[in-house]
């Protein structure tokens, strides 16, 4: 009884355990191929790369818990990177200090707009965020096209994304940990967090219970936009500059990571521990496939097949007749 | 409500899309220096039919309250396969075409089978199968290239009797041979019923499982036909994730503009065809109005967002706030 209560409290339920089990299996399978896979250096390297995905997935998870989805993530990532790097060119010296907060606020603004569309216009999030993605893309093309804006990352971004200050642990990992703690605190310790689950289960009931459902929707979308933009800022630091379409590779892995971590794509159920597992799983899978020099074609097929088969293990819905 | 008024309100979404398209296409032709001639119409039709077919393919799962995020990838996979096997004599080419369509049907069937028997959510299922189909496309054609049977290609992308674009006729045939019979078949009506209320459909004896699988499988078939026609347009195949992604996303936008509800049970593939035409005409309008190229993506995005936001009109017609939460 005691043990069960404990595992439940930290969110270690069936899907999460299977996900962690798969991570261990992946590592063992990888170590048969090369001993490198179990070395701390390789693992830390993976966690550093995974941190960017982890930050994006944290935001995506908040929106998915509501039963919505944010398809504007790709260009919000790019927006965050481009705005943060360009600020120095616009306002000079203070821009270096304001770069990161400015990038994040731009992402949050896009998120607020998404939230307004979903909450007040009552449009399906899938289609509204899709349109927003196209608008942001247009803005960024306009931003980079006519003149050459500053696109080099500041030292602070480089520091957060690449450097290792304490015990050789990548700083990016601390940043992810910080974002993760914020999400966990919001979801478990605040009324806002309970409202997120309530809306994900049944929005009309949450509304009738006196929850400001529109406010919660806007808040979650704003958080998701901010996370995506923040990851964009870090990615700019990682690759030293911002460039077009840099976020395109992150939408599907982020959603896959959240869902593989046991969060219900229809909302209302899921915990952050699962998302951590999902992110590590996706990152490891991508890394192992590329280390094994699998051609891109095979990588895509295995990637898709693994997601389907894992979900068949624990992500199945209820029967219609029940 | 009298009969015609019922039909009018039932097809309002489709009619709006048709009206929007006629208006925009009229402006386009009015400002085009050559006016409306078979060559201009054929160029416009050949581009528009591709998205129209993918949007039709998307409509079927959406009607069952599902979604197919792999339509774009099936489209790309069919393009790559066609560039490899639709070659040789006309007979061999036609056999190749049938093989391509069959593969699309199989891909759609797999989507449907996983959704129905695996009981996974359509979004995540088709996201994953989309990666698999893209992998297969890359495997068939690692770098852009290939070939296609020129006689068939020139026939499909040309004009019938020197006036009517053949691709439009192909689209019409798809509507008459696939959509209209499907719409009135048990499976088609079942798809609408499932989309409205799956529990009630099950209780009423609707073949829920078969209706869903048929919707995904037919969607795969139609998307593959789109990929085939793309090959006829370009004479080559390219496994591009960008093309697949763009077509998937635009297909959802076209479905919505065409008046089909993303919540299922309401809409028609004909609306989606005109939704796709509207999206394509936006691009052509940018071209004739000579908008600076840098502004085009933003303009396109804003028009898309505004078109989508038209759906918010229902908010003003609602009598009880609880009706908002569907």
Coordinates of C-alpha atoms in Angstrom, one line a residue:
Chain A
X1 CA 0.0 0.0 0.0
X2 CA 2.8 2.3 1.1
X3 CA 4.8 1.7 -2.0
X4 CA 1.8 2.2 -4.3
X5 CA 1.0 5.5 -2.7
X6 CA 4.6 6.6 -3.2
X7 CA 4.8 5.7 -6.8
X8 CA 1.5 7.4 -7.5
X9 CA 2.6 10.5 -5.8
X10 CA 5.6 11.0 -7.9
X11 CA 3.6 10.0 -11.0
X12 CA 5.3 6.7 -11.7
X13 CA 2.4 5.0 -13.3
X14 CA 2.3 2.2 -16.0
X15 CA 3.0 4.3 -19.1
X16 CA 5.9 6.1 -17.4
X17 CA 7.4 2.9 -16.2
X18 CA 7.2 1.3 -19.6
X19 CA 8.8 4.4 -21.1
X20 CA 11.7 4.3 -18.7
X21 CA 12.0 0.6 -19.3
X22 CA 12.3 1.2 -23.0
X23 CA 15.0 3.8 -22.4
X24 CA 17.0 1.2 -20.5
X25 CA 16.4 -1.3 -23.3
X26 CA 17.5 1.2 -25.9
X27 CA 20.7 1.9 -24.0
X28 CA 21.5 -1.8 -23.6
X29 CA 20.8 -2.5 -27.3
X30 CA 23.0 0.5 -28.1
X31 CA 25.8 -0.8 -25.9
X32 CA 25.8 -4.1 -27.8
X33 CA 26.7 -2.0 -30.8
X34 CA 29.3 0.2 -29.1
X35 CA 30.5 0.6 -25.5
X36 CA 30.3 4.4 -26.0
X37 CA 26.6 4.3 -25.4
X38 CA 27.0 3.8 -21.6
X39 CA 29.7 6.4 -21.1
X40 CA 28.8 9.4 -19.0
X41 CA 30.1 11.7 -21.7
X42 CA 27.7 10.4 -24.3
X43 CA 24.8 10.4 -21.9
X44 CA 25.4 14.0 -20.9
X45 CA 25.8 15.0 -24.5
X46 CA 22.4 13.4 -25.2
X47 CA 20.8 15.1 -22.3
X48 CA 22.1 18.4 -23.5
X49 CA 20.6 17.9 -26.9
X50 CA 17.5 16.6 -25.3
X51 CA 17.1 19.7 -23.1
X52 CA 16.0 21.8 -26.1
X53 CA 13.3 19.3 -27.0
X54 CA 12.5 19.0 -23.3
X55 CA 11.8 22.7 -22.9
X56 CA 9.6 22.7 -26.0
X57 CA 7.8 19.6 -24.8
X58 CA 7.1 21.2 -21.4
X59 CA 5.0 23.9 -23.1
X60 CA 3.4 21.5 -25.5
X61 CA 2.4 19.3 -22.6
X62 CA 0.5 22.1 -20.9
X63 CA -1.5 22.7 -24.1
X64 CA -2.1 19.0 -24.7
X65 CA -3.3 18.5 -21.1
X66 CA -6.1 21.0 -22.0
X67 CA -7.0 18.7 -24.9
X68 CA -5.6 21.2 -27.4
X69 CA -2.6 21.3 -29.6
X70 CA -0.2 24.0 -30.7
X71 CA 1.0 23.7 -34.3
X72 CA 2.6 27.1 -34.3
X73 CA 5.6 25.7 -32.3
X74 CA 8.0 25.5 -35.4
X75 CA 7.9 29.2 -36.3
X76 CA 7.6 30.3 -32.7
X77 CA 10.9 28.6 -32.0
X78 CA 12.4 30.5 -35.0
X79 CA 10.7 33.7 -33.9
X80 CA 12.3 33.5 -30.4
X81 CA 15.8 32.9 -31.9
X82 CA 15.5 35.7 -34.5
X83 CA 14.0 38.3 -32.2
X84 CA 16.5 37.6 -29.4
X85 CA 19.5 37.8 -31.8
X86 CA 18.2 40.9 -33.7
X87 CA 17.5 43.0 -30.6
X88 CA 21.2 43.9 -30.2
X89 CA 21.2 45.3 -33.7
X90 CA 18.2 47.4 -33.0
X91 CA 18.9 49.0 -29.7
X92 CA 22.6 48.4 -29.3
X93 CA 24.3 47.7 -25.9
X94 CA 21.1 47.1 -23.7
X95 CA 19.9 44.6 -26.3
X96 CA 22.6 42.2 -25.1
X97 CA 21.0 42.1 -21.7
X98 CA 17.4 42.2 -22.8
X99 CA 17.9 39.7 -25.7
X100 CA 16.7 36.5 -23.9
X101 CA 13.7 38.1 -22.1
X102 CA 12.7 39.8 -25.3
X103 CA 12.8 36.6 -27.3
X104 CA 10.7 34.8 -24.7
X105 CA 8.1 37.6 -24.5
X106 CA 7.7 37.5 -28.3
X107 CA 6.9 33.8 -28.1
X108 CA 4.5 34.4 -25.2
X109 CA 2.8 37.1 -27.2
X110 CA 2.1 34.6 -30.1
X111 CA 0.9 32.2 -27.4
X112 CA -1.5 34.8 -26.1
X113 CA -2.9 35.4 -29.6
X114 CA -3.3 31.6 -30.0
X115 CA -5.1 31.5 -26.7
X116 CA -7.4 34.4 -27.6
X117 CA -8.4 32.6 -30.8
X118 CA -9.0 29.3 -29.1
X119 CA -10.8 30.8 -26.0
X120 CA -12.9 33.6 -27.4
X121 CA -13.3 32.8 -31.1
X122 CA -13.8 29.1 -30.1
X123 CA -11.9 27.9 -33.2
X124 CA -10.3 24.4 -33.0
X125 CA -6.7 24.9 -31.8
X126 CA -5.3 22.7 -34.5
X127 CA -6.5 25.0 -37.3
X128 CA -6.0 28.4 -35.5
X129 CA -2.4 27.7 -34.4
X130 CA -1.8 26.4 -37.9
X131 CA -2.8 29.8 -39.4
X132 CA -0.8 31.5 -36.7
X133 CA 2.3 29.5 -37.7
X134 CA 1.8 30.7 -41.3
X135 CA 1.6 34.3 -40.1
X136 CA 4.7 34.1 -38.0
X137 CA 6.5 32.5 -40.9
X138 CA 5.5 35.4 -43.1
X139 CA 6.7 37.9 -40.4
X140 CA 10.1 36.1 -40.2
X141 CA 10.6 36.0 -43.9
X142 CA 9.9 39.7 -44.0
X143 CA 12.2 40.2 -41.0
X144 CA 15.2 38.5 -42.6
X145 CA 14.5 39.3 -46.3
X146 CA 14.7 43.1 -46.9
X147 CA 17.8 43.8 -44.9
X148 CA 20.3 41.7 -43.0
X149 CA 19.3 41.8 -39.3
X150 CA 21.8 40.8 -36.7
X151 CA 21.6 37.0 -36.3
X152 CA 24.5 36.2 -34.0
X153 CA 23.8 34.7 -30.6
X154 CA 24.9 36.8 -27.6
X155 CA 27.4 35.4 -25.1
X156 CA 24.6 34.7 -22.6
X157 CA 22.8 32.5 -25.0
X158 CA 26.0 30.7 -25.8
X159 CA 26.7 30.3 -22.1
X160 CA 23.3 28.8 -21.4
X161 CA 23.2 26.4 -24.4
X162 CA 26.8 25.1 -24.7
X163 CA 28.9 25.8 -21.6
X164 CA 29.4 23.4 -18.7
X165 CA 30.0 25.3 -15.5
X166 CA 29.3 22.9 -12.7
X167 CA 30.9 19.4 -12.6
X168 CA 30.9 19.2 -16.4
X169 CA 27.1 19.1 -16.4
X170 CA 25.7 21.1 -19.4
X171 CA 24.0 24.3 -18.4
X172 CA 21.2 23.6 -20.8
X173 CA 20.3 20.7 -18.5
X174 CA 19.9 23.1 -15.6
X175 CA 17.7 25.3 -17.7
X176 CA 15.5 22.3 -18.6
X177 CA 15.4 21.3 -15.0
X178 CA 14.3 24.8 -14.0
X179 CA 11.5 24.8 -16.6
X180 CA 10.5 21.3 -15.5
X181 CA 10.3 22.4 -11.8
X182 CA 8.1 25.3 -12.8
X183 CA 5.8 23.0 -14.7
X184 CA 5.6 20.5 -11.9
X185 CA 4.9 23.2 -9.3
X186 CA 2.2 24.8 -11.5
X187 CA 0.5 21.4 -12.2
X188 CA 0.7 20.1 -8.7
X189 CA 0.7 23.0 -6.3
X190 CA -1.6 25.6 -7.8
X191 CA -5.3 26.1 -8.6
X192 CA -4.3 26.9 -12.1
X193 CA -2.8 23.4 -12.5
X194 CA -5.9 21.7 -11.2
X195 CA -7.9 23.9 -13.6
X196 CA -5.7 22.6 -16.5
X197 CA -6.7 19.0 -15.7
X198 CA -10.3 19.9 -15.1
X199 CA -10.6 21.6 -18.5
X200 CA -8.9 18.7 -20.2
X201 CA -11.4 16.4 -18.7
X202 CA -14.5 18.4 -19.5
X203 CA -14.5 22.1 -20.2
X204 CA -18.2 22.7 -19.7
X205 CA -18.0 21.2 -16.2
X206 CA -14.9 23.3 -15.3
X207 CA -16.8 26.4 -16.5
X208 CA -19.9 25.6 -14.5
X209 CA -17.6 25.0 -11.4
X210 CA -16.6 28.7 -11.6
X211 CA -13.2 28.2 -13.3
X212 CA -12.1 31.1 -15.5
X213 CA -11.6 28.6 -18.4
X214 CA -10.7 31.2 -21.0
X215 CA -8.0 32.6 -18.7
X216 CA -6.5 29.2 -18.2
X217 CA -6.6 28.5 -22.0
X218 CA -4.7 31.7 -22.7
X219 CA -2.3 31.1 -19.9
X220 CA -1.3 27.7 -21.2
X221 CA -0.9 28.8 -24.8
X222 CA 1.2 31.7 -23.6
X223 CA 3.4 29.4 -21.6
X224 CA 3.7 27.1 -24.6
X225 CA 4.7 30.0 -26.8
X226 CA 7.2 31.2 -24.3
X227 CA 8.8 27.7 -23.9
X228 CA 9.1 27.4 -27.7
X229 CA 10.7 30.8 -28.0
X230 CA 13.0 30.1 -25.1
X231 CA 14.2 26.8 -26.8
X232 CA 14.7 28.9 -30.0
X233 CA 16.9 31.3 -28.0
X234 CA 19.0 28.4 -26.7
X235 CA 19.2 26.8 -30.1
X236 CA 20.5 30.0 -31.5
X237 CA 23.1 29.9 -28.7
X238 CA 23.9 26.3 -29.6
X239 CA 24.4 26.9 -33.3
X240 CA 25.7 30.5 -32.8
X241 CA 23.1 32.0 -35.0
X242 CA 19.4 32.2 -35.9
X243 CA 18.3 30.9 -39.2
X244 CA 15.0 30.2 -41.2
X245 CA 13.0 27.1 -40.4
X246 CA 15.2 26.2 -37.4
X247 CA 12.2 25.0 -35.5
X248 CA 10.7 22.8 -38.1
X249 CA 12.4 19.6 -36.8
X250 CA 10.9 20.0 -33.3
X251 CA 7.1 19.9 -33.7
X252 CA 6.5 16.2 -34.2
X253 CA 9.2 15.0 -31.8
X254 CA 7.7 17.3 -29.1
X255 CA 4.2 16.0 -29.5
X256 CA 5.5 12.4 -29.8
X257 CA 7.6 12.9 -26.6
X258 CA 4.5 14.1 -24.6
X259 CA 2.3 11.4 -25.9
X260 CA 4.9 8.6 -25.4
X261 CA 5.2 9.9 -21.8
X262 CA 1.6 8.8 -21.2
X263 CA -0.2 12.1 -21.5
X264 CA -3.5 11.6 -23.1
X265 CA -3.7 13.6 -26.4
X266 CA -7.3 14.3 -25.7
X267 CA -6.3 16.1 -22.5
X268 CA -6.9 15.7 -18.8
X269 CA -4.4 13.0 -18.0
X270 CA -0.6 12.9 -17.8
X271 CA 2.3 14.0 -15.6
X272 CA 5.6 15.6 -16.1
X273 CA 7.7 12.6 -15.2
X274 CA 6.3 10.9 -18.3
X275 CA 7.2 13.9 -20.5
X276 CA 10.8 13.6 -19.2
X277 CA 10.9 9.9 -20.1
X278 CA 9.4 10.7 -23.5
X279 CA 11.9 13.4 -24.3
X280 CA 14.9 11.1 -23.3
X281 CA 13.4 8.3 -25.3
X282 CA 13.0 10.3 -28.5
X283 CA 16.4 11.9 -28.2
X284 CA 18.1 8.5 -27.6
X285 CA 16.2 6.9 -30.4
X286 CA 17.3 9.6 -32.8
X287 CA 20.9 9.5 -31.6
X288 CA 21.3 5.7 -31.7
X289 CA 19.8 5.5 -35.2
X290 CA 22.2 8.2 -36.5
X291 CA 25.2 6.6 -34.7
X292 CA 24.4 3.3 -36.3
X293 CA 24.6 5.1 -39.6
X294 CA 21.2 4.1 -40.5
X295 CA 20.1 5.9 -43.7
X296 CA 17.5 8.6 -43.3
X297 CA 14.8 6.4 -44.9
X298 CA 15.3 3.6 -42.4
X299 CA 15.5 6.0 -39.5
X300 CA 12.1 7.5 -40.4
X301 CA 10.5 4.1 -40.7
X302 CA 11.9 2.8 -37.4
X303 CA 11.0 6.1 -35.7
X304 CA 7.4 5.8 -36.7
X305 CA 7.2 2.1 -36.0
X306 CA 8.6 2.6 -32.5
X307 CA 6.1 5.3 -31.6
X308 CA 3.2 3.1 -32.9
X309 CA 4.3 0.0 -31.1
X310 CA 5.0 1.7 -27.8
X311 CA 1.6 3.3 -27.9
X312 CA 0.0 0.0 -28.7
X313 CA 1.6 -1.3 -25.5
X314 CA 0.0 1.3 -23.2
X315 CA -1.7 4.1 -25.0
X316 CA -4.9 2.4 -26.2
X317 CA -8.3 4.0 -25.8
X318 CA -11.4 2.5 -24.4
X319 CA -13.8 0.4 -26.6
X320 CA -16.9 2.2 -28.0
X321 CA -19.2 -0.4 -26.5
X322 CA -18.1 0.1 -22.9
Chain B
X1 CA -38.4 24.7 -43.0
X2 CA -39.2 24.2 -46.6
X3 CA -37.2 21.7 -48.6
X4 CA -34.9 24.1 -50.5
X5 CA -34.2 26.2 -47.5
X6 CA -33.1 23.0 -45.7
X7 CA -30.8 22.1 -48.5
X8 CA -29.5 25.7 -48.6
X9 CA -28.6 25.8 -44.9
X10 CA -27.2 22.3 -45.1
X11 CA -24.8 23.2 -47.9
X12 CA -24.0 26.7 -46.7
X13 CA -20.3 25.9 -46.0
X14 CA -19.8 24.5 -49.5
X15 CA -21.7 27.4 -51.1
X16 CA -19.6 29.9 -49.2
X17 CA -16.4 28.3 -50.5
X18 CA -17.8 28.2 -54.0
X19 CA -18.8 31.9 -53.8
X20 CA -15.4 32.9 -52.4
X21 CA -13.6 30.9 -55.1
X22 CA -15.7 32.4 -58.0
X23 CA -15.1 35.9 -56.6
X24 CA -11.4 35.4 -56.2
X25 CA -10.9 33.6 -59.5
X26 CA -12.9 36.4 -61.2
X27 CA -10.6 39.0 -59.8
X28 CA -7.6 36.9 -60.9
X29 CA -8.8 36.5 -64.5
X30 CA -9.9 40.1 -64.7
X31 CA -6.4 41.2 -63.8
X32 CA -4.6 38.5 -65.9
X33 CA -3.1 40.0 -69.1
X34 CA -4.1 37.0 -71.2
X35 CA -7.6 36.7 -69.8
X36 CA -9.3 33.3 -69.6
X37 CA -8.0 30.9 -72.2
X38 CA -7.4 27.2 -72.2
X39 CA -3.7 27.6 -71.4
X40 CA -4.2 29.8 -68.3
X41 CA -7.1 27.6 -67.1
X42 CA -5.0 24.4 -67.6
X43 CA -2.0 25.8 -65.6
X44 CA -4.3 26.9 -62.8
X45 CA -6.2 23.6 -62.8
X46 CA -3.1 21.4 -62.8
X47 CA -1.9 23.1 -59.6
X48 CA -5.2 23.3 -57.9
X49 CA -6.3 19.7 -58.6
X50 CA -3.3 18.4 -56.5
X51 CA -4.4 20.2 -53.4
X52 CA -8.1 19.5 -54.1
X53 CA -7.4 15.8 -54.2
X54 CA -5.4 15.8 -51.0
X55 CA -8.1 17.9 -49.3
X56 CA -10.8 15.4 -50.5
X57 CA -8.6 12.7 -49.0
X58 CA -8.4 14.6 -45.7
X59 CA -12.2 15.2 -45.6
X60 CA -13.1 11.5 -45.3
X61 CA -11.3 10.8 -41.9
X62 CA -12.4 14.3 -40.7
X63 CA -16.0 13.4 -41.2
X64 CA -15.6 10.5 -38.8
X65 CA -14.2 12.9 -36.3
X66 CA -10.7 11.7 -37.1
X67 CA -7.8 13.3 -38.8
X68 CA -5.1 12.1 -41.2
X69 CA -1.8 13.9 -40.7
X70 CA -0.2 11.4 -43.1
X71 CA -2.1 12.5 -46.3
X72 CA 0.8 14.7 -47.4
X73 CA 3.3 11.9 -46.9
X74 CA 1.1 9.4 -48.8
X75 CA 1.0 12.0 -51.6
X76 CA 4.8 12.3 -51.6
X77 CA 5.2 8.5 -51.4
X78 CA 2.9 8.0 -54.4
X79 CA 4.9 10.7 -56.2
X80 CA 8.2 8.8 -55.6
X81 CA 6.7 5.4 -56.4
X82 CA 5.1 6.7 -59.6
X83 CA 8.4 8.2 -60.7
X84 CA 9.9 4.8 -60.4
X85 CA 7.3 2.4 -61.9
X86 CA 5.0 4.5 -64.2
X87 CA 7.4 4.0 -67.1
X88 CA 7.7 2.0 -70.3
X89 CA 4.9 1.5 -72.8
X90 CA 1.4 3.0 -72.2
X91 CA 0.2 -0.4 -70.9
X92 CA 3.0 -0.7 -68.5
X93 CA 2.5 2.9 -67.4
X94 CA -1.2 2.2 -66.7
X95 CA -0.3 -0.9 -64.7
X96 CA 2.1 1.2 -62.7
X97 CA -0.6 3.8 -62.1
X98 CA -2.9 1.1 -60.7
X99 CA 0.0 -0.2 -58.4
X100 CA 0.5 3.4 -57.1
X101 CA -3.2 3.8 -56.3
X102 CA -3.2 0.4 -54.7
X103 CA -0.3 1.4 -52.5
X104 CA -2.2 4.5 -51.4
X105 CA -5.2 2.4 -50.5
X106 CA -3.0 0.1 -48.5
X107 CA -1.4 3.0 -46.6
X108 CA -4.8 4.4 -45.8
X109 CA -6.0 1.0 -44.7
X110 CA -3.1 0.6 -42.3
X111 CA -3.9 4.0 -40.8
X112 CA -7.5 3.0 -40.4
X113 CA -6.7 -0.5 -39.0
X114 CA -4.4 1.0 -36.4
X115 CA -7.0 3.6 -35.4
X116 CA -9.8 1.0 -35.2
X117 CA -8.1 -2.1 -33.9
X118 CA -5.2 -0.5 -32.1
X119 CA -7.6 2.0 -30.6
X120 CA -4.9 4.8 -30.8
X121 CA -5.8 8.4 -31.4
X122 CA -5.8 9.4 -35.1
X123 CA -3.6 12.4 -34.7
X124 CA -0.7 10.5 -33.2
X125 CA -1.2 7.4 -35.3
X126 CA -1.1 9.2 -38.6
X127 CA 1.8 11.4 -37.3
X128 CA 3.8 8.2 -36.8
X129 CA 2.6 6.4 -40.0
X130 CA 3.4 9.7 -41.8
X131 CA 7.1 9.3 -40.7
X132 CA 7.0 5.7 -42.0
X133 CA 5.5 6.6 -45.4
X134 CA 8.1 9.4 -45.7
X135 CA 10.8 6.9 -44.9
X136 CA 9.5 4.6 -47.7
X137 CA 9.4 7.5 -50.1
X138 CA 13.1 8.3 -49.3
X139 CA 14.0 4.7 -49.7
X140 CA 12.4 4.6 -53.2
X141 CA 13.9 7.9 -54.2
X142 CA 16.9 9.0 -52.1
X143 CA 17.5 12.0 -54.4
X144 CA 15.1 13.8 -56.6
X145 CA 14.7 12.4 -60.1
X146 CA 13.1 9.6 -61.9
X147 CA 10.9 9.5 -65.0
X148 CA 7.3 9.1 -66.0
X149 CA 5.4 7.7 -69.0
X150 CA 5.2 10.8 -71.2
X151 CA 2.1 9.9 -73.2
X152 CA -0.1 9.4 -70.1
X153 CA 1.5 12.5 -68.4
X154 CA 0.9 14.8 -71.3
X155 CA -2.7 13.5 -71.7
X156 CA -3.5 14.1 -68.0
X157 CA -1.9 17.5 -67.8
X158 CA -3.2 18.7 -71.2
X159 CA -6.7 19.6 -72.5
X160 CA -9.6 17.6 -73.7
X161 CA -10.9 18.8 -77.1
X162 CA -8.4 21.6 -76.9
X163 CA -10.5 23.5 -74.3
X164 CA -11.2 21.6 -71.0
X165 CA -8.2 20.9 -68.7
X166 CA -8.1 17.1 -68.4
X167 CA -7.0 17.3 -64.8
X168 CA -10.3 19.0 -63.9
X169 CA -12.1 16.1 -65.7
X170 CA -10.1 13.6 -63.6
X171 CA -11.3 15.5 -60.5
X172 CA -14.9 15.4 -61.7
X173 CA -14.6 11.7 -62.3
X174 CA -13.2 11.2 -58.8
X175 CA -16.3 13.0 -57.4
X176 CA -18.7 11.1 -59.6
X177 CA -17.1 7.7 -59.2
X178 CA -15.8 7.8 -55.7
X179 CA -17.4 10.6 -53.6
X180 CA -21.0 10.5 -54.7
X181 CA -21.5 6.7 -54.5
X182 CA -19.5 6.7 -51.2
X183 CA -21.6 9.5 -49.8
X184 CA -24.8 7.5 -50.2
X185 CA -23.4 4.1 -49.4
X186 CA -23.8 2.4 -46.0
X187 CA -20.2 3.1 -45.2
X188 CA -20.4 6.8 -46.2
X189 CA -23.5 7.4 -44.2
X190 CA -21.9 5.4 -41.4
X191 CA -18.9 7.8 -41.5
X192 CA -21.2 10.8 -40.9
X193 CA -23.0 8.9 -38.1
X194 CA -19.7 8.0 -36.4
X195 CA -18.6 11.6 -36.7
X196 CA -21.7 12.9 -35.1
X197 CA -21.9 10.5 -32.2
X198 CA -19.9 7.2 -32.2
X199 CA -21.8 5.7 -29.2
X200 CA -25.2 6.4 -30.8
X201 CA -24.0 5.1 -34.2
X202 CA -22.8 1.9 -32.5
X203 CA -26.1 1.4 -30.7
X204 CA -28.0 2.0 -34.0
X205 CA -26.1 -0.9 -35.6
X206 CA -23.9 1.3 -37.9
X207 CA -20.8 -0.7 -38.9
X208 CA -18.6 1.7 -37.0
X209 CA -15.3 -0.1 -37.5
X210 CA -15.8 -0.7 -41.2
X211 CA -16.9 2.9 -41.8
X212 CA -13.8 4.3 -40.1
X213 CA -11.4 1.9 -41.9
X214 CA -13.1 2.7 -45.3
X215 CA -12.7 6.4 -44.7
X216 CA -9.0 6.2 -44.0
X217 CA -8.4 3.7 -46.9
X218 CA -10.3 5.8 -49.4
X219 CA -8.5 8.8 -48.2
X220 CA -5.2 7.1 -48.9
X221 CA -6.3 6.1 -52.3
X222 CA -7.3 9.7 -53.3
X223 CA -4.1 11.1 -51.8
X224 CA -2.1 8.7 -53.9
X225 CA -4.0 9.8 -57.0
X226 CA -2.9 13.3 -56.2
X227 CA 0.7 12.1 -55.9
X228 CA 0.3 10.4 -59.3
X229 CA -0.9 13.6 -60.9
X230 CA 2.0 15.5 -59.3
X231 CA 4.3 13.1 -61.0
X232 CA 2.6 13.8 -64.3
X233 CA 3.1 17.5 -63.7
X234 CA 6.8 17.4 -62.8
X235 CA 7.9 14.3 -64.7
X236 CA 9.9 13.4 -61.6
X237 CA 9.7 12.3 -58.0
X238 CA 11.0 14.0 -54.9
X239 CA 10.9 12.7 -51.3
X240 CA 10.5 16.1 -49.6
X241 CA 9.3 16.4 -46.1
X242 CA 8.5 20.0 -46.7
X243 CA 6.1 19.2 -49.6
X244 CA 4.4 16.5 -47.5
X245 CA 4.0 18.8 -44.5
X246 CA 2.7 21.7 -46.6
X247 CA 0.1 19.6 -48.3
X248 CA -1.0 18.1 -45.0
X249 CA -1.5 21.4 -43.4
X250 CA -3.1 23.1 -46.4
X251 CA -5.4 20.1 -46.7
X252 CA -6.7 20.8 -43.2
X253 CA -7.1 24.5 -44.0
X254 CA -9.0 23.6 -47.2
X255 CA -11.3 21.2 -45.4
X256 CA -12.2 24.0 -42.9
X257 CA -12.7 26.7 -45.5
X258 CA -14.9 24.2 -47.4
X259 CA -17.3 24.1 -44.5
X260 CA -16.5 20.7 -43.0
X261 CA -16.4 20.6 -39.2
X262 CA -13.2 19.3 -37.6
X263 CA -15.5 17.9 -34.9
X264 CA -16.9 15.4 -37.5
X265 CA -20.2 14.5 -38.9
X266 CA -20.8 17.6 -41.0
X267 CA -19.5 18.7 -44.3
X268 CA -18.6 17.4 -47.8
X269 CA -15.6 16.6 -50.0
X270 CA -17.0 19.0 -52.6
X271 CA -16.6 21.9 -50.2
X272 CA -13.0 20.8 -49.6
X273 CA -12.4 20.9 -53.3
X274 CA -13.5 24.5 -53.5
X275 CA -11.6 25.3 -50.2
X276 CA -8.5 24.0 -52.0
X277 CA -9.3 26.1 -55.0
X278 CA -9.6 29.2 -52.8
X279 CA -6.2 28.6 -51.2
X280 CA -4.6 28.1 -54.6
X281 CA -6.2 31.2 -56.0
X282 CA -4.8 33.3 -53.2
X283 CA -1.3 32.4 -54.5
X284 CA -2.3 33.3 -58.0
X285 CA -3.7 36.6 -56.9
X286 CA -0.4 37.5 -55.2
X287 CA 1.2 36.8 -58.6
X288 CA -1.1 39.0 -60.7
X289 CA -1.1 41.9 -58.2
X290 CA 2.7 41.9 -58.3
X291 CA 3.0 42.0 -54.5
X292 CA 6.7 42.2 -53.5
X293 CA 7.9 38.6 -53.0
X294 CA 9.0 39.3 -49.4
X295 CA 5.4 40.2 -48.4
X296 CA 3.8 37.2 -50.0
X297 CA 4.2 34.6 -47.2
X298 CA 2.9 37.1 -44.6
X299 CA -0.1 38.0 -46.9
X300 CA -0.8 34.4 -47.5
X301 CA -0.7 33.7 -43.7
X302 CA -3.0 36.5 -42.8
X303 CA -5.5 35.6 -45.5
X304 CA -5.4 32.0 -44.2
X305 CA -5.9 33.1 -40.6
X306 CA -8.8 35.4 -41.6
X307 CA -10.5 32.7 -43.7
X308 CA -10.2 30.3 -40.7
X309 CA -11.5 32.9 -38.3
X310 CA -14.7 33.1 -40.4
X311 CA -15.6 29.9 -38.5
X312 CA -16.0 32.0 -35.3
X313 CA -19.3 33.4 -36.7
X314 CA -21.0 30.5 -34.9
X315 CA -20.1 32.1 -31.6
X316 CA -22.5 34.9 -32.2
X317 CA -25.4 32.5 -33.0
X318 CA -25.2 30.5 -29.9
X319 CA -28.1 30.7 -27.5
X320 CA -26.6 29.1 -24.5
X321 CA -23.0 29.5 -23.5
X322 CA -22.7 25.8 -22.7
X323 CA -23.1 25.1 -26.4
X324 CA -19.7 26.6 -26.9
X325 CA -17.9 23.7 -25.2
X326 CA -18.2 21.0 -27.8

